[in-house]
C-alpha cells in the first residue's frame, strides 16, 4: 500500500470512518501525509473554542501551523 502515490493513498483515506482517521494517521509518516487533508477538513475546518487560556492557546497553535492553519475558518 505504501507503494501507491500519495494522491491515490489520499483517496483511500476518503473512505476511512471519521472516528478512525486520527489513529490511522499514526501508522506511519506516509499515512499521516496522505490523511492530513481529510483530517484537516473533518476536524479543523469548523471548531468551537471557549474564552479560556487553554482553548485560545490551542486555537493559536492550530492557526499558526503551516499546514493546518489555512483550513481553519
GROMACS .gro file of C-alpha atoms in nm:
model
   73
    1UNK     CA    1   0.000   0.000   0.000
    2UNK     CA    2   0.291   0.234   0.068
    3UNK     CA    3   0.398   0.194  -0.295
    4UNK     CA    4   0.087   0.384  -0.404
    5UNK     CA    5   0.129   0.751  -0.498
    6UNK     CA    6   0.027   0.997  -0.225
    7UNK     CA    7  -0.269   1.113  -0.433
    8UNK     CA    8  -0.408   0.758  -0.455
    9UNK     CA    9  -0.342   0.692  -0.088
   10UNK     CA   10  -0.525   1.014  -0.004
   11UNK     CA   11  -0.827   0.885  -0.199
   12UNK     CA   12  -0.820   0.569   0.012
   13UNK     CA   13  -0.837   0.788   0.322
   14UNK     CA   14  -1.157   0.942   0.186
   15UNK     CA   15  -1.324   0.609   0.269
   16UNK     CA   16  -1.193   0.575   0.626
   17UNK     CA   17  -1.452   0.633   0.900
   18UNK     CA   18  -1.415   0.973   1.062
   19UNK     CA   19  -1.368   0.817   1.407
   20UNK     CA   20  -1.072   0.607   1.281
   21UNK     CA   21  -0.899   0.886   1.093
   22UNK     CA   22  -0.688   1.025   1.381
   23UNK     CA   23  -0.549   0.685   1.481
   24UNK     CA   24  -0.476   0.559   1.130
   25UNK     CA   25  -0.261   0.868   1.070
   26UNK     CA   26  -0.026   0.738   1.344
   27UNK     CA   27   0.061   0.421   1.148
   28UNK     CA   28   0.347   0.585   0.960
   29UNK     CA   29   0.454   0.917   0.812
   30UNK     CA   30   0.318   0.824   0.467
   31UNK     CA   31  -0.026   0.761   0.616
   32UNK     CA   32  -0.004   1.086   0.810
   33UNK     CA   33   0.075   1.286   0.496
   34UNK     CA   34  -0.197   1.114   0.295
   35UNK     CA   35  -0.453   1.157   0.571
   36UNK     CA   36  -0.377   1.521   0.653
   37UNK     CA   37  -0.616   1.681   0.401
   38UNK     CA   38  -0.916   1.477   0.517
   39UNK     CA   39  -0.816   1.511   0.882
   40UNK     CA   40  -0.799   1.889   0.849
   41UNK     CA   41  -1.132   1.903   0.667
   42UNK     CA   42  -1.306   1.683   0.926
   43UNK     CA   43  -1.155   1.815   1.249
   44UNK     CA   44  -1.018   2.164   1.190
   45UNK     CA   45  -1.241   2.343   0.941
   46UNK     CA   46  -1.506   2.430   1.198
   47UNK     CA   47  -1.400   2.446   1.560
   48UNK     CA   48  -1.557   2.593   1.868
   49UNK     CA   49  -1.349   2.742   2.144
   50UNK     CA   50  -1.426   2.889   2.481
   51UNK     CA   51  -1.285   3.204   2.631
   52UNK     CA   52  -1.025   3.019   2.836
   53UNK     CA   53  -0.649   3.044   2.817
   54UNK     CA   54  -0.617   2.676   2.723
   55UNK     CA   55  -0.876   2.699   2.445
   56UNK     CA   56  -0.731   3.017   2.299
   57UNK     CA   57  -0.380   2.870   2.318
   58UNK     CA   58  -0.498   2.560   2.130
   59UNK     CA   59  -0.660   2.774   1.862
   60UNK     CA   60  -0.342   2.979   1.828
   61UNK     CA   61  -0.135   2.663   1.780
   62UNK     CA   62  -0.370   2.536   1.509
   63UNK     CA   63  -0.392   2.861   1.311
   64UNK     CA   64  -0.014   2.909   1.337
   65UNK     CA   65   0.057   2.564   1.195
   66UNK     CA   66   0.197   2.590   0.842
   67UNK     CA   67  -0.020   2.310   0.703
   68UNK     CA   68  -0.333   2.309   0.920
   69UNK     CA   69  -0.370   2.683   0.977
   70UNK     CA   70  -0.528   2.763   0.638
   71UNK     CA   71  -0.801   2.504   0.697
   72UNK     CA   72  -0.945   2.691   0.997
   73UNK     CA   73  -1.242   2.915   0.923
   0.00000   0.00000   0.00000
